[in-house]
Short mmCIF file of C-alpha atoms in Angstrom, two decimals:
data_model
loop_
_atom_site.label_atom_id
_atom_site.label_comp_id
_atom_site.label_asym_id
_atom_site.label_seq_id
_atom_site.Cartn_x
_atom_site.Cartn_y
_atom_site.Cartn_z
CA MET Y 1 0.00 0.00 0.00
CA ARG Y 2 1.27 3.45 -0.86
CA ARG Y 3 1.46 5.91 1.99
CA LEU Y 4 -0.81 8.82 1.26
CA THR Y 5 -0.44 12.28 2.75
CA ALA Y 6 -3.28 14.74 2.17
CA LEU Y 7 -3.01 18.50 2.41
CA ASP Y 8 -5.59 20.19 4.62
CA ALA Y 9 -6.31 23.85 3.85
CA GLY Y 10 -8.57 24.23 6.88
CA THR Y 11 -11.86 24.49 5.01
CA TYR Y 12 -15.01 22.76 6.25
CA TYR Y 13 -15.12 20.55 3.16
CA HIS Y 14 -11.54 19.43 3.66
CA HIS Y 15 -12.46 18.59 7.24
CA ARG Y 16 -15.32 16.35 6.25
CA THR Y 17 -13.41 14.71 3.39
CA LEU Y 18 -10.15 14.10 5.24
CA TYR Y 19 -11.28 13.53 8.84
CA GLY Y 20 -14.75 12.09 8.18
CA LEU Y 21 -15.07 8.39 8.94
CA ARG Y 22 -15.82 7.40 5.35
CA PHE Y 23 -12.32 8.16 4.05
CA ARG Y 24 -10.26 8.67 7.20
CA ASP Y 25 -8.39 5.36 6.80
CA ALA Y 26 -7.31 6.25 3.26
CA PHE Y 27 -5.07 9.04 4.54
CA ASP Y 28 -1.96 7.92 6.40
CA ARG Y 29 -1.21 11.50 7.28
CA ILE Y 30 -3.03 14.81 7.09
CA LEU Y 31 -0.78 17.83 6.78
CA TYR Y 32 -1.95 21.41 7.31
CA VAL Y 33 -1.00 23.09 4.05
CA ARG Y 34 0.70 26.02 5.77
CA ASP Y 35 3.07 23.51 7.40
CA LEU Y 36 4.14 22.11 4.02
CA PRO Y 37 7.33 24.22 3.70
CA ARG Y 38 8.72 22.62 6.87
CA ALA Y 39 7.32 19.13 6.38
CA ASP Y 40 9.38 15.96 6.11
CA LEU Y 41 7.75 13.95 3.32
CA SER Y 42 10.10 10.99 3.51
CA ASP Y 43 7.22 8.84 4.77
CA THR Y 44 4.99 9.75 1.83
CA ASP Y 45 4.48 7.99 -1.50
CA VAL Y 46 1.47 9.99 -2.68
CA LEU Y 47 0.94 13.67 -1.92
CA PHE Y 48 -2.76 14.47 -2.31
CA VAL Y 49 -3.48 18.14 -2.94
CA THR Y 50 -7.09 18.40 -1.83
CA CYS Y 51 -9.67 20.12 -4.06
CA ARG Y 52 -9.71 23.93 -4.00
CA THR Y 53 -6.57 24.31 -1.95
CA ASP Y 54 -5.67 27.86 -2.89
CA PRO Y 55 -2.79 28.26 -5.36
CA SER Y 56 -1.48 31.12 -3.23
CA VAL Y 57 -0.41 28.64 -0.54
CA LEU Y 58 0.90 26.10 -3.08
CA VAL Y 59 2.96 28.26 -5.43
CA PRO Y 60 5.56 29.09 -2.74
CA ASN Y 61 6.06 25.30 -2.40
CA ARG Y 62 7.08 24.64 -6.00
CA ALA Y 63 10.48 23.44 -4.86
CA VAL Y 64 8.83 21.02 -2.41
CA PHE Y 65 6.76 19.47 -5.20
CA ASP Y 66 9.75 19.37 -7.57
CA ALA Y 67 11.90 17.60 -4.95
CA PHE Y 68 9.11 15.16 -4.14
CA LEU Y 69 8.73 14.27 -7.83
CA ALA Y 70 12.50 14.07 -8.25
CA ARG Y 71 12.66 11.21 -5.78
CA GLY Y 72 9.87 9.37 -7.57
CA GLY Y 73 6.85 10.48 -5.57
CA THR Y 74 3.33 10.83 -6.90
CA VAL Y 75 1.56 14.20 -6.70
CA VAL Y 76 -2.20 14.24 -7.10
CA ALA Y 77 -3.49 17.68 -8.06
CA MET Y 78 -7.23 17.75 -7.50
CA GLY Y 79 -9.63 20.20 -9.13
CA SER Y 80 -9.41 23.96 -8.63
CA THR Y 81 -5.95 23.90 -7.12
CA GLY Y 82 -4.31 25.78 -10.01
CA ALA Y 83 -1.80 23.01 -10.73
CA HIS Y 84 -0.41 24.88 -13.76
CA ALA Y 85 1.05 27.39 -11.32
CA TRP Y 86 3.00 24.92 -9.17
CA LEU Y 87 3.55 21.67 -11.11
CA PRO Y 88 5.76 21.27 -14.19
CA SER Y 89 4.39 20.73 -17.71
CA VAL Y 90 0.79 21.52 -16.78
CA ARG Y 91 -1.23 23.58 -19.28
CA TRP Y 92 -4.72 24.62 -18.27
CA THR Y 93 -7.62 26.33 -19.99
CA ASP Y 94 -10.27 27.83 -17.74
CA THR Y 95 -13.84 27.53 -18.99
CA ALA Y 96 -17.22 28.63 -17.74
CA THR Y 97 -18.72 25.90 -15.60
CA ASN Y 98 -21.98 24.33 -16.71
CA PHE Y 99 -23.65 23.35 -13.45
CA TRP Y 100 -27.00 22.77 -15.12
CA TRP Y 101 -26.41 20.41 -18.05
CA TRP Y 102 -28.31 17.60 -16.29
CA LYS Y 103 -31.38 19.80 -15.95
CA GLU Y 104 -31.28 21.32 -19.40
CA GLY Y 105 -31.13 18.01 -21.20
CA GLY Y 106 -27.53 18.40 -22.36
CA SER Y 107 -24.37 16.48 -21.68
CA LEU Y 108 -20.92 17.32 -20.39
CA ASP Y 109 -19.44 15.14 -23.13
CA LEU Y 110 -16.93 13.53 -20.78
CA HIS Y 111 -15.62 10.28 -22.19
CA ALA Y 112 -13.11 7.62 -21.23
CA VAL Y 113 -10.03 7.95 -23.41
CA ALA Y 114 -8.35 4.84 -22.08
CA PRO Y 115 -11.26 2.62 -20.99
CA ASP Y 116 -8.93 -0.32 -20.32
CA HIS Y 117 -6.83 1.68 -17.87
CA PRO Y 118 -6.85 0.17 -14.35
CA PHE Y 119 -8.36 3.44 -13.07
CA PHE Y 120 -11.73 2.47 -14.53
CA GLY Y 121 -11.68 -0.76 -12.55
CA HIS Y 122 -11.98 1.49 -9.49
CA VAL Y 123 -14.03 4.43 -10.79
CA PRO Y 124 -16.76 3.90 -13.36
CA LEU Y 125 -16.99 6.83 -15.78
CA GLN Y 126 -20.46 7.77 -14.58
CA ASP Y 127 -19.04 8.48 -11.11
CA ALA Y 128 -16.73 11.10 -12.63
CA ILE Y 129 -19.50 13.13 -14.22
CA TRP Y 130 -20.81 16.19 -12.38
CA HIS Y 131 -19.04 19.26 -13.74
CA HIS Y 132 -15.57 20.61 -14.33
CA HIS Y 133 -14.08 24.07 -14.48
CA GLY Y 134 -11.85 23.73 -17.53
CA PHE Y 135 -9.49 21.28 -19.16
CA TYR Y 136 -5.81 20.40 -19.53
CA ASP Y 137 -3.61 19.86 -22.54
CA VAL Y 138 -2.03 16.44 -22.08
CA PRO Y 139 1.77 16.52 -22.16
CA GLU Y 140 3.51 14.42 -24.79
CA GLY Y 141 3.78 10.85 -23.50
CA ALA Y 142 1.23 11.32 -20.69
CA THR Y 143 -2.08 9.45 -20.63
CA SER Y 144 -5.46 11.11 -20.49
CA LEU Y 145 -8.07 8.98 -18.77
CA ILE Y 146 -11.06 11.28 -19.29
CA ASP Y 147 -11.42 13.95 -21.96
CA VAL Y 148 -14.06 16.60 -22.43
CA GLY Y 149 -15.20 16.63 -26.05
CA ASP Y 150 -12.11 17.07 -28.15
CA TYR Y 151 -10.94 20.04 -26.10
CA GLY Y 152 -8.61 18.35 -23.64
CA SER Y 153 -8.38 16.26 -20.50
CA VAL Y 154 -10.11 16.52 -17.13
CA LEU Y 155 -7.99 13.68 -15.68
CA TYR Y 156 -4.56 12.54 -16.82
CA VAL Y 157 -1.54 10.63 -15.56
CA ASP Y 158 1.90 11.99 -16.40
CA ALA Y 159 4.79 9.62 -15.66
CA VAL Y 160 7.13 11.12 -18.23
CA SER Y 161 7.60 14.82 -17.46
CA SER Y 162 9.41 14.19 -14.18
CA PRO Y 163 11.02 11.25 -12.37
CA GLY Y 164 7.78 10.94 -10.41
CA THR Y 165 4.15 10.73 -11.38
CA MET Y 166 1.62 13.55 -11.64
CA ILE Y 167 -2.08 12.81 -11.57
CA VAL Y 168 -3.86 15.98 -12.55
CA THR Y 169 -7.62 16.49 -12.62
CA ALA Y 170 -10.16 19.24 -13.15
CA LEU Y 171 -12.65 17.34 -10.99
CA ASP Y 172 -13.37 18.65 -7.47
CA PRO Y 173 -15.06 15.79 -5.56
CA CYS Y 174 -13.70 16.77 -2.13
CA TYR Y 175 -15.50 20.10 -2.25
CA HIS Y 176 -18.88 18.59 -3.02
CA HIS Y 177 -18.56 15.49 -0.86
CA GLY Y 178 -17.41 17.76 1.93
CA SER Y 179 -20.48 19.94 1.41
CA TYR Y 180 -22.90 17.00 1.59
CA PHE Y 181 -23.69 17.60 -2.06
CA MET Y 182 -23.71 15.50 -5.22
CA PRO Y 183 -23.54 11.78 -4.35
CA ALA Y 184 -21.47 11.02 -7.49
CA THR Y 185 -18.56 12.89 -5.92
CA THR Y 186 -18.66 10.58 -2.89
CA ARG Y 187 -18.74 7.52 -5.16
CA PHE Y 188 -15.80 8.94 -7.12
CA LEU Y 189 -13.73 9.11 -3.94
CA ASP Y 190 -14.92 5.60 -2.97
CA GLY Y 191 -12.98 4.31 -5.96
CA PHE Y 192 -10.34 6.96 -6.51
CA LEU Y 193 -8.69 6.80 -3.08
CA PRO Y 194 -8.25 2.98 -3.09
CA TRP Y 195 -6.81 3.32 -6.61
CA LEU Y 196 -4.26 5.84 -5.32
CA LYS Y 197 -3.45 3.58 -2.36
CA ALA Y 198 -3.10 0.24 -4.09
CA GLY Y 199 -4.11 0.41 -7.75
CA GLN Y 200 -1.99 0.49 -10.86
CA LEU Y 201 -1.45 4.17 -11.59
CA VAL Y 202 0.40 3.87 -14.88
CA ALA Y 203 -0.93 1.44 -17.49
CA GLU Y 204 1.43 -0.98 -19.19
CA PRO Y 205 2.25 0.16 -22.70
CA ALA Y 206 0.27 -1.64 -25.37
CA PRO Y 207 2.22 -4.47 -27.04
CA ALA Y 208 3.97 -3.32 -30.21
CA MET G 1 -16.76 57.34 2.41
CA VAL G 2 -14.71 55.18 4.71
CA ALA G 3 -15.07 51.48 3.99
CA ARG G 4 -17.05 49.81 6.73
CA CYS G 5 -17.31 46.18 5.65
CA LEU G 6 -14.23 43.98 5.66
CA PHE G 7 -14.34 40.91 3.45
CA LEU G 8 -11.76 38.17 3.63
CA LYS G 9 -10.58 37.10 0.18
CA PRO G 10 -11.79 33.51 -0.05
CA ILE G 11 -9.68 30.45 -0.48
CA LYS G 12 -11.22 29.48 -3.76
CA GLY G 13 -8.77 27.47 -5.71
CA ALA G 14 -8.16 28.50 -9.28
CA GLY G 15 -11.80 29.02 -10.12
CA GLY G 16 -13.31 32.39 -10.91
CA ASP G 17 -16.78 31.21 -10.03
CA LEU G 18 -17.34 33.32 -6.93
CA PRO G 19 -18.67 36.87 -7.17
CA ALA G 20 -16.38 39.70 -6.14
CA VAL G 21 -18.77 41.61 -3.92
CA THR G 22 -16.24 44.28 -3.09
CA GLU G 23 -16.14 45.39 -6.72
CA ARG G 24 -19.76 46.50 -6.37
CA TYR G 25 -19.70 48.24 -3.01
CA ARG G 26 -17.39 51.13 -2.38
CA ASP G 27 -18.00 50.71 1.35
CA ALA G 28 -16.48 47.25 1.25
CA VAL G 29 -12.85 46.23 1.08
CA GLU G 30 -11.28 42.81 0.69
CA ILE G 31 -8.05 41.76 2.36
CA ASP G 32 -5.85 38.73 1.90
CA HIS G 33 -7.12 35.64 3.66
CA TYR G 34 -4.22 35.42 6.09
CA ALA G 35 -3.94 39.16 6.80
CA LEU G 36 -6.90 39.44 9.17
CA HIS G 37 -4.90 39.18 12.40
CA GLU G 38 -2.59 42.03 11.38
CA THR G 39 -5.23 44.36 9.92
CA ASP G 40 -6.32 47.52 11.74
CA LEU G 41 -9.97 46.73 12.37
CA SER G 42 -10.85 50.04 13.98
CA PRO G 43 -12.45 51.59 10.82
CA PHE G 44 -14.74 48.62 10.27
CA ARG G 45 -18.24 47.82 11.48
CA ALA G 46 -18.28 44.26 10.17
CA ILE G 47 -16.10 41.32 9.16
CA LEU G 48 -17.69 39.10 6.53
CA LEU G 49 -16.19 35.62 6.23
CA PRO G 50 -16.34 33.47 3.10
CA ALA G 51 -17.48 29.85 3.18
CA HIS G 52 -14.09 29.09 1.65
CA LEU G 53 -12.41 29.88 4.96
CA ASP G 54 -9.29 28.39 6.49
CA GLN G 55 -11.00 27.67 9.80
CA ARG G 56 -7.74 26.47 11.34
CA TYR G 57 -6.26 29.91 10.72
CA PHE G 58 -9.41 31.72 11.85
CA GLY G 59 -9.56 29.58 14.95
CA SER G 60 -6.03 30.66 15.81
CA ILE G 61 -6.86 34.39 15.83
CA THR G 62 -10.04 34.43 17.87
CA GLY G 63 -8.55 36.91 20.32
CA VAL G 64 -8.45 39.53 17.57
CA VAL G 65 -12.00 38.73 16.49
CA GLU G 66 -13.41 38.71 20.03
CA ALA G 67 -11.85 42.10 20.72
CA PHE G 68 -13.50 43.40 17.56
CA LEU G 69 -16.87 42.02 18.66
CA ASP G 70 -16.42 43.34 22.19
CA ARG G 71 -16.12 46.83 20.69
CA GLY G 72 -19.52 46.34 19.03
CA GLY G 73 -18.44 44.86 15.70
CA ARG G 74 -20.49 42.48 13.59
CA LEU G 75 -19.36 39.16 12.21
CA VAL G 76 -21.01 37.35 9.31
CA PHE G 77 -20.12 33.67 9.01
CA ASN G 78 -20.93 31.50 5.98
CA GLY G 79 -20.38 27.77 5.76
CA HIS G 80 -20.21 24.75 8.02
CA VAL G 81 -18.47 25.01 11.37
CA ALA G 82 -15.82 22.28 11.39
CA TRP G 83 -12.90 23.46 13.55
CA PRO G 84 -12.86 25.12 16.97
CA MET G 85 -13.30 28.85 16.47
CA LEU G 86 -15.41 31.23 18.55
CA THR G 87 -17.10 29.96 21.71
CA GLU G 88 -20.46 30.88 20.14
CA PHE G 89 -19.93 28.31 17.37
CA ALA G 90 -20.77 24.61 17.46
CA PRO G 91 -20.00 21.93 14.83
CA PHE G 92 -22.26 21.68 11.78
CA GLU G 93 -25.02 19.11 11.94
CA PRO G 94 -26.08 17.83 8.51
CA LEU G 95 -29.65 16.90 7.74
CA SER G 96 -30.25 13.18 8.01
CA SER G 97 -31.70 13.04 4.50
CA PHE G 98 -31.86 15.34 1.52
CA ARG G 99 -35.30 14.78 0.02
CA LEU G 100 -37.23 17.79 -1.21
CA ASP G 101 -39.23 18.21 2.02
CA ASP G 102 -36.00 18.10 3.99
CA LEU G 103 -34.51 20.98 2.01
CA ALA G 104 -37.36 23.52 2.20
CA ILE G 105 -36.42 26.83 3.82
CA HIS G 106 -38.82 28.44 6.32
CA ARG G 107 -38.79 31.98 7.70
CA LEU G 108 -38.69 31.82 11.49
CA ALA G 109 -38.23 35.49 12.40
CA ASP G 110 -38.07 38.78 10.55
CA HIS G 111 -34.70 40.40 10.10
CA PRO G 112 -33.54 43.33 7.93
CA VAL G 113 -31.18 41.11 5.92
CA PHE G 114 -34.05 38.90 4.74
CA GLU G 115 -36.78 41.54 4.45
CA GLY G 116 -38.84 40.88 1.34
CA VAL G 117 -36.91 37.70 0.53
CA ALA G 118 -39.32 34.83 -0.19
CA ALA G 119 -38.43 31.59 1.58
CA GLU G 120 -39.41 29.77 -1.59
CA HIS G 121 -36.71 31.64 -3.48
CA LEU G 122 -34.20 30.45 -0.89
CA THR G 123 -35.46 26.87 -1.24
CA PHE G 124 -35.21 26.72 -5.01
CA ARG G 125 -32.44 27.94 -7.27
CA ARG G 126 -33.28 27.40 -10.93
CA GLY G 127 -35.95 25.00 -9.70
CA VAL G 128 -33.47 22.90 -7.71
CA ALA G 129 -33.64 22.64 -3.91
CA GLY G 130 -30.68 22.20 -1.61
CA PHE G 131 -28.31 25.01 -2.48
CA TYR G 132 -29.17 27.21 0.48
CA ALA G 133 -28.58 24.92 3.43
CA ARG G 134 -28.10 21.20 4.06
CA GLY G 135 -27.98 21.37 7.82
CA HIS G 136 -27.23 23.88 10.53
CA ASN G 137 -24.61 25.21 12.90
CA PRO G 138 -26.31 24.96 16.31
CA MET G 139 -27.18 28.28 17.98
CA PRO G 140 -25.88 29.52 21.30
CA VAL G 141 -28.51 30.08 23.99
CA GLY G 142 -30.11 33.47 23.41
CA ALA G 143 -29.65 33.54 19.64
CA VAL G 144 -32.62 34.22 17.35
CA ALA G 145 -33.38 31.73 14.59
CA LEU G 146 -34.06 33.53 11.29
CA ASN G 147 -34.47 30.77 8.72
CA GLY G 148 -34.94 27.07 9.27
CA VAL G 149 -34.48 24.12 6.96
CA GLY G 150 -36.58 20.99 6.59
CA LYS G 151 -39.46 19.56 8.55
CA ASP G 152 -37.74 20.25 11.86
CA ARG G 153 -36.89 23.79 10.77
CA VAL G 154 -33.43 23.59 12.23
CA PRO G 155 -31.90 27.08 12.28
CA CYS G 156 -29.65 27.40 9.24
CA ASP G 157 -29.55 31.18 9.79
CA TRP G 158 -29.43 32.89 13.15
CA VAL G 159 -28.33 36.12 14.73
CA TYR G 160 -26.79 36.46 18.16
CA ALA G 161 -26.30 39.64 20.15
CA ARG G 162 -23.33 38.82 22.35
CA PRO G 163 -23.71 39.79 26.01
CA GLY G 164 -20.18 41.18 25.82
CA GLY G 165 -20.94 43.26 22.74
CA GLY G 166 -21.22 42.80 19.02
CA GLU G 167 -23.41 40.60 16.87
CA ILE G 168 -22.90 37.40 14.92
CA LEU G 169 -24.94 36.52 11.85
CA MET G 170 -24.63 32.84 11.01
CA HIS G 171 -25.49 31.25 7.68
CA ALA G 172 -24.80 27.51 7.32
CA GLY G 173 -24.34 27.54 3.58
CA ASN G 174 -22.57 29.16 0.67
CA ASP G 175 -21.69 32.84 0.78
CA LEU G 176 -24.83 34.95 1.08
CA TRP G 177 -23.29 37.23 -1.54
CA MET G 178 -23.67 34.48 -4.14
CA TYR G 179 -27.09 36.12 -4.65
CA ILE G 180 -25.56 39.38 -5.87
CA ASP G 181 -26.93 38.96 -9.41
CA SER G 182 -30.20 37.23 -8.55
CA ASP G 183 -33.27 38.49 -10.33
CA ASP G 184 -35.81 37.12 -7.83
CA THR G 185 -36.33 38.32 -4.24
CA THR G 186 -32.97 36.86 -3.17
CA GLY G 187 -31.45 39.81 -5.02
CA ARG G 188 -32.42 41.86 -1.94
CA ILE G 189 -30.02 39.95 0.30
CA VAL G 190 -26.70 41.55 -0.62
CA PRO G 191 -27.68 45.23 -0.34
CA GLN G 192 -29.64 44.50 2.85
CA LEU G 193 -26.73 42.51 4.28
CA ILE G 194 -24.30 45.34 3.58
CA ALA G 195 -26.72 47.91 5.01
CA TRP G 196 -27.20 45.83 8.16
CA ALA G 197 -23.52 45.10 8.57
CA GLU G 198 -22.29 48.65 8.23
CA ARG G 199 -24.84 50.56 10.32
CA ASP G 200 -23.82 51.92 13.67
CA MET G 201 -24.51 49.79 16.69
CA PRO G 202 -27.57 50.96 18.66
#
């Protein structure tokens, strides 16, 4: 099992997500984000940057993230954390958020790009569909798991841009689960956290 | 005019999906989230806290906030109480279920902030219930319940005149200023909130 450290920005929704009984056992350690500059991460395999942690408290820690990746760690940048400002090779496009597609008869047009990826053994696509706030360009050699239309990715795994692994998503389940809102976001975490703990993060390359 | 309402810039991630209330009101200023404890509060009548609040930080500066209240200041709190903060606060209690009947908002007492605001317009946003409150932060003894949610009408909004001075307005949901552009009666909330927050104490 990978050892998972989650960053806590002190919001009520982080409190429910990180300390609530449903997911408490998934987190080996919970670190107050303002303590990150002084933190020893040698016990940590996966650094989980919880949804909507403000970029202003993450950007000053760029060197911490770079060093963590350099020794092979996995950084998980959840939605609305501004990962393009503090992780390498991340390119983000902000879009207006459609909160109402499900009521107006439309679709978010999220689709599984790599349906055979082990991720989907933990999280069915329908549990990843609520809304998103933009999309990412996928770096060369990285793997998008979920795309929005043909615009870009809302969840990708990048094991090539650094010695470590970056899992970057535009999805913000911790905010909504932590607000007692949108059951799909709770189901997403039901599968996503066990995948981070024990699942296969990087798919085997397809046979030539 | 001297600014009288002090807003804390929310922790809001990278999103631009929260309204910037201080761009609309010249009487309001916004400071950095972590600057509150070193800000001169003497010009201000009210501190208005975002739901996207670092409650661990806020809980560490209660001495500053209590001194402000003791001088007659007002405090507006949005969100769920999760961490120890002021002694008047108690941890959020979610509703036990979220069916439509459970999410209806009921007016329990009149208050200038909610004057002319229809409870039905608080219950439904674009026809969907559940945005306003999904539980409550329990009141201290002596507080006045303003709006209640669900069949038990638990107080999702309350106001408390502290015996030691100052007032606290509690809302157990998203920022009340999310209604800044509403075109139904909830559009009354923001101007009435600002007017209530910045008036002189009796």
